[in-house]
Structures are given as structure tokens and as C-alpha cells.
Amino acid sequence: MIDVIVAGAGPTGLMLACELRLHGVQVLVLEKETEPAAYVRALGLHVRSIEVMDQRGLLDRFLEQGKKYPLGSFFAGIDKPSPERLDTAHGYVLGIPQPTTDRLLAERAAELGAQIRRGSELTGLSQDDRGVTVELADGTRLRSRYLVGCDGGRSTVRRLLGVGFPGEPATAETLLGEMAATMPADEVAAVVAEVRQTQKRFGLGPIGDGVYRVVVPAEGVAEDRTTAPTLDEFRRQLRAIAGTDFGVHSPRWLSRFGDATRQAERYQVGRVLLAGDAAHIHPPTGGQGLNLGVQDAFNLGWKLAAEVNGWAPDGLLDSYHTERHPVAADVLNNTRAQMTLMSTEPGPQAVRRLMSELMDFEQVNRHLIEKITAIGIRYDFGGGHELLGRRLRDVELKRGRLYGLMHAGRGLLLDQTGRLSVDGWADLVDHVVDVSEELDVPAVLLRPDGHVAWVGDDQQELLEQLPRWFGAAIG
Ligand SMILES: Cc1cc2nc3c(=O)[nH]c(=O)nc-3n(C[C@H](O)[C@H](O)[C@H](O)COP(=O)(O)OP(=O)(O)OC[C@H]3O[C@@H](n4cnc5c(N)ncnc54)[C@H](O)[C@@H]3O)c2cc1C
């Protein structure tokens, strides 16, 4: 009996494996592909994911491989500067291609002792009160206490569970690939700038060595999107949209993606859960999908570990759905809005102009960027202090930075009074007595995912909150 089987070694499944291993949970990751994908979907990490990596001591690895960019122009590509006064120590986008993110997470998961089995496709599942039986394409049967479907937008796990995936089908498709071009670079840039004034779903971005990342609307919606487009299809569409095919040749890879928007009705059925693209799909505008999946995993990991390790309070695992489903629904909402704002029709173009005016108000610009970067998220923990339910940004303490104390994925009481205690929960919660000039509350209790579970200075109140997140006191 394996503790947890994770289906899918994409960023969501790998992040989840890392989080589970921090709590000693035995994890097997099944991945149907024999080799990691060569094509590049996501191009970067947003603030909250950068913070997540920092909280787990992984940020240096990501910074080494990535490049920092300003946060402006992320909402529907509307050209605006980064908002001032963002509530984070990391107010930038980290440009890093998805295959690198996947590799870094796979390396970390393996270091922590997760087993990743490539060339293993999950094809069947059944569950009972005690566990889940998983069937693989080669006929192997495995048994685990829990299964998490992180198997992408076409999730087999979701289908086998019979979980509804309501939303809108793809109505537009975009071709995406990397290829060389014979047209001189300055001419390419001039044509791109001209065409992009009206066509926002088009672009040729130089990625070095005369190679471009080419994005261009497809002619229709392909019946079978798993079939890669041809170079001729790219040439045809480039000519139709830009009046030239730029002399594109020597493709490294070619792919296509649609704008379907859907969300799983339930993230949990018994002992089987869904996370990442398996739970939600939406167009890539704003660059949010990978980030959303990594953050699903960050929310789920410690809760599932608590179940496996036997200390989960009632309702803790259910809170994965209640907290994360609304977050993804909000992302679906903002990507629908962004897609509308990127339409070339006169009505949406007029709304885009108005939106652009509104974004000159600092508060509007910041509100939208807080959505895209996911630092505006507030889980519903009930009424109380304004920090309650939000993640706490990294703050400077006398002994160093807060996030530096969270690498092990445990709960943390940051106590500026020195009068509080976590006796009875010391196995799960670190008690840090220290002060921060950036924090004007006496004490905060942080969950392992860094969200604020309690604010105050009253030991009795703290004793009422600790069991809600960390179960009964021990000893
Ligand atoms: C063009 C494009 C650009 C994007 N840009 C961004 C961006 O800039 N920023 C951003 O945050 N997001 C972006 N995204 C979205 C991002 O790529 C996805 O949201 C992300 O990959 C989801 O991760 P995942 O781990 O949930 O799923 P996936 O990455 O799809 O991984 C699922 C894994 O499961 C495996 N699998 C499938 N079925 C099975 C099975 N039956 N058994 C075993 N394994 C299985 C698959 O082979 C795959 O490896 C973009 C997407 C596209 C298409």
C-alpha cells in the first residue's frame, strides 16, 4: 500500500510530491510520457509562486535559471507600468521556461525521496473505504491510500471519476512554435509592432540565435489538437495576419492551444483528488495556469499529509476544495475578461480603451495585478483581522527573513510578545519569538502554506485556533 499516488509529472504533480515528502509521506508519481516535454508552454512564475519557492528554500535555483521582468502590462497585454507598493518582497515576474521549472521541481522531488515512474499511464481506478486501486496501461495494478489526478486538462482521473467539467468549449485556436526567420530582426520587430496594435494574439518574440517564439491565430479549431500543426500552416496564417511569413523555417517544435474555459465541479471524490489543469483550464492570458496548479499543490500537500499521518482535524482535507475552487473560478473569470478585451471587434476594443484609462488609477492597476500574481487571495476563515486568510509576505526579523524559517513546511507561530506557547502542538508548529518592524500585530499563526490562521496576543484564543488546523494537542 503506497501512501499517495500522483498521476502526472507536470508542475502540479511534482510540486505536490515535494510537499508530501516534506511530511514523510510515501509518494509515487506516475507519468505517461517517457521523456519530459520539449515544447515550452508557460514562460514564467508570478509573485505568489516565487514566494512559494522562497518559502521552501528553492528560490535560488529558480533565480539562477530565470530572468526578472517588471510586472506591468500583464492584464490583457494593456501597456501599463508595474503598480507601486505591492505587498511583497518579490515584485517581479520570473521569466523561466516551463521545461526548466518542471526539471527543477522533478530534481527537488527526487532529492526528497519521491519516486517518479515515467512511461506509466494510468488507465483505470476504483476506490473503497480503505484505498484506491490504480490500473496502468501495461496491466499493472497498484494500491494507494489516496490518488491525486494532476494529469492535465484532458485528465483521465477526472473522466474516470465522472466529475463534471462545465464551461465553454474552444472557439479560437492559436498556433505556437519556435522557429528561425530569414527576415532581418529589425524588420521583424517593426512588422510585429504594427500588427500587434490591433491583433493581440499575434507575436514573434526573439529567443536568441535568430530563433523566434511565434504565436499566431489558427484558421479554425482543430478536431484533434494532439496533432501538431505543420510549418506550412504557420506560413499561411502569418501571411493572412501580418502580410508576410517572415521567411520562417527550421522549426524546433510546433504546437497549438485553444481557449476552452472549464472547471471541475468537485476537487475531491472520496480518496481521489484533482489539482492543476485537471481541475481547471483557461486561455493562457496573463500567464496564470502553471502558477495556479503549483499553488493548488501548495494548499493540498500539507492537508493530505495530515490525513495520511493521522493528525488531520475534521474538515481539513475538505477545505482544499472550499479554498481552491473559488480561486480558480476567479482566474477563469479574469481570463474570460482578458480574452474579450483582446478581441479585434469594435465593441471590445472600446471597452479595452476604457479599461486602459481606468488602469491609470493606481488602485485599479494594483487590484488587477494582485489577481494575476495571486497575492490578493484571501481564503474565508471567518471574520476577523484583515490579515486573516491571506498569505503573509516575507518580512525581515531580527534573526533573518521569515520565509527562511518555513522551509520544512511546518506551521509557525511568529510571536512578538514572547508570552505565547504552542505546547501540545510543538511537533507540528514552530514557535518563533522575534520581532519585525514590518509587522504591526503582536503575533500571527501561519499554516504550512503561509496563510494567516490567527492574529492576536491572547493564549486562550490561540488554543482555540490550533486544533482547527493542527488537530488535537499531543501530550
Ligand atoms: C501556450 C501556453 C502558454 C502558457 N503560458 C503560461 C504562463 O506563461 N504561465 C502559466 O502559469 N501558465 C501558462 N500556461 C499553462 C500551463 O502550461 C499549465 O497550466 C500547466 O502546465 C499545468 O500544469 P499541470 O501539472 O497541472 O498539467 P500538465 O503540465 O499538463 O501536466 C500533466 C502531466 O500528466 C501527464 N499525464 C496525462 N495523462 C496521464 C495519465 N493517464 N497517466 C499518467 N500521466 C498522465 C502528462 O503527460 C503531463 O506530463 C500556458 C499554457 C499554454 C498552452
XYZ file of C-alpha atoms and ligand atoms in Angstrom:
528
model
C 0.000 0.000 0.000
C 1.525 3.287 -1.179
C 0.513 6.420 0.777
C -0.210 8.668 -2.239
C -0.107 8.087 -5.984
C 0.122 11.259 -8.042
C -0.917 10.900 -11.708
C 1.093 13.327 -13.863
C 4.631 14.727 -13.542
C 3.755 18.254 -14.660
C 4.454 21.200 -12.350
C 1.375 20.496 -10.208
C 2.133 16.819 -9.587
C 5.809 17.476 -8.928
C 5.127 20.329 -6.507
C 2.634 18.137 -4.684
C 5.188 15.325 -4.463
C 7.702 17.767 -2.911
C 5.185 18.980 -0.331
C 4.099 15.452 0.626
C 7.694 14.298 1.033
C 8.411 17.161 3.467
C 5.974 15.389 5.794
C 7.429 11.929 5.254
C 4.539 10.746 3.063
C 5.472 7.982 0.624
C 4.778 9.232 -2.934
C 4.750 7.567 -6.336
C 4.383 9.895 -9.334
C 3.122 8.183 -12.497
C 3.885 9.924 -15.799
C 2.663 8.551 -19.114
C 5.367 10.197 -21.240
C 8.792 8.562 -21.283
C 10.600 11.910 -21.705
C 9.854 15.439 -20.403
C 8.110 17.725 -22.934
C 10.464 19.774 -25.117
C 7.890 22.381 -26.071
C 7.536 25.485 -23.938
C 4.111 26.439 -22.628
C 4.453 28.645 -19.522
C 7.108 31.320 -19.665
C 7.341 32.354 -16.061
C 6.474 32.429 -12.398
C 4.310 35.113 -10.832
C 4.820 36.655 -7.397
C 2.956 34.103 -5.286
C 4.742 31.148 -6.903
C 8.075 32.941 -6.446
C 7.170 33.331 -2.769
C 6.198 29.656 -2.582
C 9.619 28.660 -3.915
C 11.213 31.042 -1.394
C 9.199 29.524 1.459
C 10.613 26.133 0.579
C 14.224 27.222 0.042
C 14.038 26.683 -3.740
C 14.146 30.250 -4.963
C 17.906 30.439 -5.552
C 17.680 27.542 -8.020
C 14.916 29.318 -9.915
C 16.660 32.704 -9.872
C 19.815 31.089 -11.270
C 17.883 29.786 -14.289
C 15.480 32.696 -14.805
C 15.389 36.384 -15.504
C 13.467 39.080 -13.631
C 10.997 41.263 -15.566
C 8.765 44.141 -14.447
C 5.151 43.310 -13.612
C 3.494 45.832 -15.928
C 1.329 45.034 -18.978
C 0.088 41.681 -17.693
C -3.648 42.290 -17.772
C -4.829 41.584 -21.332
C -1.487 42.963 -22.537
C -2.648 46.518 -21.715
C 0.516 48.571 -21.592
C 0.861 49.900 -18.011
C 3.790 50.190 -15.588
C 4.191 47.877 -12.566
C 1.966 49.119 -9.767
C 3.740 50.734 -6.824
C 3.521 49.463 -3.230
C 2.852 45.811 -3.987
C 2.646 43.839 -0.747
C 5.579 41.515 -1.463
C 9.339 41.230 -1.204
C 9.327 39.909 -4.808
C 7.651 42.482 -7.054
C 8.662 40.994 -10.404
C 7.896 38.214 -12.872
C 10.498 35.488 -13.091
C 10.925 34.560 -16.759
C 11.733 30.844 -16.839
C 10.591 28.341 -19.488
C 8.246 25.608 -18.272
C 10.613 22.714 -19.075
C 13.154 24.305 -16.682
C 10.519 24.732 -13.958
C 9.447 21.113 -14.457
C 13.067 19.926 -14.305
C 13.858 21.877 -11.119
C 10.741 20.524 -9.420
C 11.467 16.967 -10.590
C 15.018 17.224 -9.220
C 13.719 18.506 -5.894
C 11.023 15.814 -5.654
C 13.638 13.117 -6.320
C 16.037 14.642 -3.757
C 13.258 14.487 -1.174
C 12.654 10.818 -1.962
C 9.613 10.856 -4.249
C 9.574 8.071 -6.816
C 8.833 9.261 -10.356
C 7.923 6.494 -12.797
C 7.942 7.610 -16.444
C 6.225 5.664 -19.227
C 3.421 4.747 -16.780
C -0.043 5.706 -17.933
C -2.949 5.487 -15.522
C -5.911 3.930 -17.345
C -8.235 2.749 -14.593
C -9.173 3.377 -10.982
C -11.571 2.154 -8.351
C -11.838 3.027 -4.680
C -13.224 1.645 -1.438
C -13.177 2.752 2.206
C -9.518 1.836 2.683
C -7.822 2.914 -0.508
C -7.631 3.320 -4.275
C -6.718 0.707 -6.876
C -4.975 2.147 -9.897
C -4.581 0.349 -13.201
C -1.800 1.138 -15.656
C -1.756 0.766 -19.448
C 0.593 -2.237 -19.159
C -1.896 -4.040 -16.901
C -0.046 -3.367 -13.619
C -2.273 -2.749 -10.602
C -1.196 -0.559 -7.711
C -2.870 0.227 -4.427
C -2.627 3.506 -2.507
C -4.392 5.282 0.332
C -5.000 8.362 -1.840
C -4.732 9.275 -5.513
C -4.317 12.813 -6.870
C -5.053 13.476 -10.543
C -2.538 16.081 -11.714
C -2.845 14.696 -15.232
C -3.623 17.886 -17.118
C -6.613 19.359 -18.953
C -7.664 16.059 -20.531
C -7.397 14.315 -17.156
C -8.107 10.587 -17.244
C -8.600 10.628 -13.471
C -11.328 13.275 -13.760
C -13.049 11.318 -16.526
C -12.882 8.031 -14.596
C -14.352 9.750 -11.528
C -17.211 11.069 -13.662
C -16.658 14.592 -12.337
C -18.369 17.231 -14.476
C -16.164 19.790 -16.248
C -18.624 22.504 -17.222
C -17.651 25.648 -19.087
C -17.155 26.793 -22.654
C -15.525 24.808 -25.477
C -12.706 26.292 -27.553
C -13.924 28.833 -30.084
C -10.495 30.059 -31.179
C -7.196 28.322 -31.566
C -3.655 29.662 -31.610
C -0.557 28.193 -33.259
C 2.599 28.286 -31.125
C 6.131 27.237 -32.062
C 9.809 28.052 -32.105
C 11.485 28.611 -35.489
C 14.102 30.635 -37.344
C 13.256 33.516 -39.740
C 15.173 34.918 -42.700
C 13.760 38.458 -42.343
C 16.227 40.802 -40.562
C 15.462 41.235 -36.861
C 14.691 44.978 -37.032
C 12.166 44.400 -39.845
C 10.527 41.584 -37.881
C 10.212 43.886 -34.848
C 8.669 46.681 -36.955
C 6.051 44.405 -38.560
C 5.199 42.812 -35.205
C 4.735 46.237 -33.547
C 2.437 47.345 -36.372
C 0.278 44.195 -36.433
C 0.023 43.981 -32.626
C -1.684 47.359 -32.494
C -4.890 45.531 -33.379
C -4.088 41.781 -33.260
C -3.115 40.915 -29.674
C -2.999 37.153 -30.279
C -0.018 37.519 -32.589
C 3.704 37.861 -31.931
C 7.257 36.835 -32.858
C 9.465 37.098 -29.786
C 13.230 36.648 -30.310
C 14.657 33.923 -28.043
C 18.262 34.014 -29.300
C 20.306 32.537 -32.171
C 17.873 34.012 -34.750
C 15.059 31.842 -33.356
C 11.598 33.248 -32.519
C 8.686 32.120 -30.370
C 5.866 32.508 -32.887
C 2.239 32.941 -31.821
C -0.430 33.347 -34.493
C -4.200 32.703 -34.611
C -5.096 29.434 -36.378
C -7.653 29.319 -39.170
C -10.258 27.357 -37.231
C -10.445 24.943 -34.313
C -8.740 21.583 -34.980
C -10.777 18.437 -34.380
C -7.763 16.761 -32.809
C -5.482 19.185 -31.018
C -2.979 16.477 -30.164
C -1.830 16.563 -33.817
C 0.915 19.177 -34.235
C 0.374 21.850 -36.920
C 2.696 21.987 -39.937
C 5.167 24.741 -40.813
C 3.027 25.478 -43.884
C 0.060 26.175 -41.615
C 2.198 28.736 -39.739
C 3.338 30.368 -43.004
C -0.250 30.588 -44.257
C -1.547 32.147 -41.054
C 1.392 34.571 -40.757
C 0.701 35.787 -44.295
C -3.024 36.110 -43.528
C -2.464 38.098 -40.314
C 0.805 40.004 -40.959
C 1.035 40.034 -44.763
C 4.378 38.180 -44.639
C 5.583 34.795 -43.415
C 8.890 36.372 -42.228
C 10.727 33.566 -44.074
C 10.147 31.184 -41.156
C 11.996 27.858 -41.357
C 13.755 25.168 -39.280
C 11.126 24.733 -36.547
C 12.297 23.361 -33.189
C 8.739 22.373 -32.274
C 5.193 23.311 -33.332
C 2.006 23.123 -31.273
C -1.445 24.598 -30.905
C -3.680 25.605 -28.000
C -7.324 26.542 -27.617
C -9.285 28.954 -25.441
C -11.626 26.487 -23.730
C -12.591 27.529 -20.205
C -13.761 24.835 -17.817
C -13.653 23.906 -14.147
C -14.208 20.602 -12.360
C -17.381 20.616 -10.269
C -15.657 18.835 -7.406
C -11.977 18.624 -6.497
C -12.464 15.515 -4.352
C -14.383 12.273 -4.645
C -13.626 10.027 -1.677
C -9.919 9.263 -1.682
C -9.258 10.799 -5.078
C -8.479 14.482 -5.613
C -7.877 16.726 -8.616
C -5.339 19.559 -8.935
C -3.873 21.866 -11.577
C -5.123 21.718 -15.170
C -7.017 18.517 -14.312
C -9.264 20.768 -12.202
C -9.376 23.900 -14.375
C -8.465 25.072 -17.863
C -8.487 28.555 -19.352
C -6.609 30.523 -22.031
C -3.009 31.417 -21.107
C -3.613 35.195 -20.999
C -1.827 36.691 -18.027
C 0.297 33.554 -17.583
C -1.616 32.030 -14.680
C -2.233 28.285 -15.290
C 1.034 26.803 -14.078
C 1.073 29.186 -11.134
C -2.464 28.185 -10.180
C -1.533 24.490 -10.300
C 1.611 24.930 -8.196
C -0.454 26.844 -5.648
C -3.186 24.142 -5.622
C -0.428 21.695 -4.736
C 0.889 24.020 -2.024
C -2.586 24.192 -0.480
C -3.254 20.455 -0.753
C 0.123 18.974 0.209
C 0.151 19.566 3.966
C -3.552 18.766 4.300
C -3.237 15.421 2.544
C -0.085 14.698 4.560
C -2.084 15.414 7.735
C -4.673 12.817 6.655
C -2.032 10.226 5.845
C -0.141 10.893 9.082
C -3.323 10.703 11.138
C -3.477 14.155 12.729
C -5.868 15.941 10.340
C -8.736 17.682 12.136
C -12.247 17.142 10.744
C -12.819 19.086 7.551
C -9.167 19.947 6.874
C -8.976 17.989 3.619
C -12.412 19.282 2.543
C -11.030 22.805 2.861
C -8.838 22.092 -0.203
C -11.935 22.305 -2.420
C -13.612 25.127 -0.492
C -10.482 27.270 -0.600
C -9.111 26.495 -4.070
C -12.291 26.139 -6.171
C -13.229 29.860 -5.784
C -9.628 30.887 -6.545
C -9.649 29.070 -9.897
C -13.182 30.339 -10.631
C -11.809 33.867 -10.251
C -8.902 33.112 -12.616
C -11.359 31.708 -15.180
C -13.338 34.903 -14.785
C -10.357 37.178 -15.370
C -9.127 35.174 -18.384
C -12.619 35.356 -19.943
C -12.487 39.120 -19.438
C -8.960 39.372 -20.841
C -9.888 37.349 -23.930
C -12.831 39.686 -24.554
C -10.537 42.715 -24.185
C -8.173 41.178 -26.755
C -10.851 40.797 -29.420
C -10.418 42.852 -32.600
C -14.164 43.699 -32.696
C -15.032 47.395 -32.224
C -17.157 46.875 -29.061
C -14.470 45.009 -27.052
C -11.820 47.427 -28.413
C -13.846 50.319 -26.979
C -14.079 48.548 -23.594
C -10.308 47.967 -23.798
C -9.695 51.691 -24.260
C -11.886 52.463 -21.254
C -10.154 49.761 -19.212
C -6.813 51.268 -20.146
C -7.984 54.643 -18.841
C -9.200 53.078 -15.609
C -5.866 51.331 -15.105
C -4.224 54.757 -14.858
C -5.769 54.795 -11.389
C -3.097 53.180 -9.246
C -5.652 51.219 -7.195
C -7.224 49.633 -10.295
C -3.839 48.680 -11.735
C -2.797 47.178 -8.389
C -6.068 45.293 -7.941
C -5.675 43.576 -11.314
C -2.008 42.723 -10.740
C -2.841 41.320 -7.294
C -5.255 38.970 -9.060
C -2.817 37.880 -11.755
C 0.033 37.396 -9.270
C -2.294 35.677 -6.756
C -1.099 37.780 -3.816
C -4.591 39.209 -3.372
C -6.068 35.812 -2.414
C -7.916 35.667 0.881
C -9.366 32.337 2.000
C -12.558 32.547 4.019
C -11.528 31.696 7.595
C -14.430 33.707 9.044
C -14.436 37.330 10.175
C -11.544 38.970 11.975
C -8.300 40.815 11.388
C -7.602 41.926 7.798
C -4.597 39.566 7.582
C -6.729 36.520 8.410
C -6.905 34.100 5.452
C -4.247 35.973 3.476
C -0.731 34.763 2.954
C 1.806 36.787 4.915
C 4.527 38.339 2.776
C 8.138 37.674 3.675
C 9.147 40.045 6.482
C 12.529 40.840 7.969
C 13.016 39.556 11.515
C 15.926 40.188 13.864
C 17.257 36.709 13.066
C 16.761 36.896 9.271
C 13.797 36.578 6.947
C 10.509 34.904 7.846
C 10.399 32.679 4.737
C 13.809 31.302 5.665
C 12.117 29.693 8.697
C 9.443 27.909 6.659
C 11.492 25.523 4.527
C 10.314 22.408 6.364
C 6.641 23.104 5.610
C 5.527 23.234 9.246
C 3.097 25.619 10.926
C 4.685 28.680 12.521
C 3.726 30.960 15.387
C 5.517 34.274 14.963
C 5.323 35.701 18.456
C 6.426 39.284 19.023
C 5.193 39.205 22.650
C 7.279 36.280 23.899
C 4.331 35.301 26.108
C 2.602 32.707 23.917
C 3.038 28.952 23.691
C 2.315 26.075 21.267
C 2.747 23.357 23.902
C 0.871 20.298 22.707
C 1.468 21.150 19.016
C 5.251 21.552 19.061
C 5.599 18.523 16.741
C 3.738 20.413 14.007
C 4.164 24.117 14.757
C 7.384 26.090 15.276
C 7.284 28.820 17.900
C 9.434 31.756 16.784
C 9.866 34.571 19.289
C 11.198 37.522 17.342
C 10.195 40.988 16.163
C 9.727 42.604 12.792
C 9.449 46.307 12.076
C 7.277 45.367 9.080
C 4.608 43.660 11.193
C 2.276 45.662 13.434
C 0.424 42.775 15.106
C 1.511 41.046 18.331
C 1.537 37.508 16.889
C 0.430 35.522 13.857
C -0.169 31.805 13.437
C 0.777 30.667 9.940
C -0.353 27.448 8.321
C 2.308 25.438 6.464
C 1.213 27.229 3.251
C 1.937 30.616 4.859
C -1.696 31.716 5.194
C -2.593 33.542 8.395
C -4.755 31.329 10.626
C -4.849 33.607 13.659
C -3.773 37.120 14.724
C -3.653 38.337 18.330
C -1.951 38.135 21.703
C -4.347 36.021 23.732
C -3.179 32.485 24.584
C -6.759 31.285 25.123
C -7.762 32.421 21.620
C -4.681 30.755 20.176
C -5.600 27.497 21.933
C -8.991 27.635 20.232
C -7.415 28.027 16.757
C -4.559 25.498 16.926
C -6.856 22.413 16.882
C -8.771 23.785 13.872
C -5.665 23.497 11.707
C -3.357 21.096 13.537
C -5.691 18.666 15.292
C -5.775 17.658 18.933
C -2.903 18.542 21.273
C -0.380 15.780 21.847
C 0.877 15.048 25.340
C 0.686 28.268 -24.930
C 0.585 28.186 -23.452
C 1.218 29.131 -22.693
C 1.134 29.089 -21.322
N 1.761 30.044 -20.604
C 1.654 30.039 -19.277
C 2.342 31.003 -18.493
O 3.049 31.867 -19.006
N 2.213 30.944 -17.155
C 1.460 29.989 -16.542
O 1.363 29.982 -15.311
N 0.831 29.022 -17.257
C 0.901 29.031 -18.592
N 0.288 28.058 -19.315
C -0.456 27.000 -18.622
C 0.457 25.884 -18.105
O 1.245 25.366 -19.139
C -0.395 24.783 -17.472
O -1.373 25.367 -16.657
C 0.439 23.812 -16.643
O 1.278 23.034 -17.450
C -0.461 22.884 -15.836
O 0.343 22.013 -15.100
P -0.216 20.594 -14.649
O 0.910 19.927 -13.943
O -1.498 20.789 -13.918
O -0.593 19.847 -16.003
P 0.381 19.435 -17.198
O 1.542 20.345 -17.294
O -0.497 19.278 -18.387
O 0.951 18.031 -16.758
C 0.124 16.875 -16.744
C 1.019 15.668 -16.870
O 0.232 14.488 -16.727
C 0.646 13.540 -17.675
N -0.477 12.620 -17.885
C -1.621 12.858 -18.584
N -2.433 11.787 -18.521
C -1.793 10.859 -17.776
C -2.132 9.551 -17.358
N -3.304 8.981 -17.688
N -1.252 8.851 -16.600
C -0.051 9.408 -16.249
N 0.320 10.659 -16.632
C -0.555 11.369 -17.374
C 1.012 14.364 -18.883
O 1.865 13.664 -19.759
C 1.681 15.567 -18.237
O 3.064 15.379 -18.065
C 0.368 28.064 -20.697
C -0.268 27.103 -21.466
C -0.164 27.164 -22.834
C -0.861 26.124 -23.662
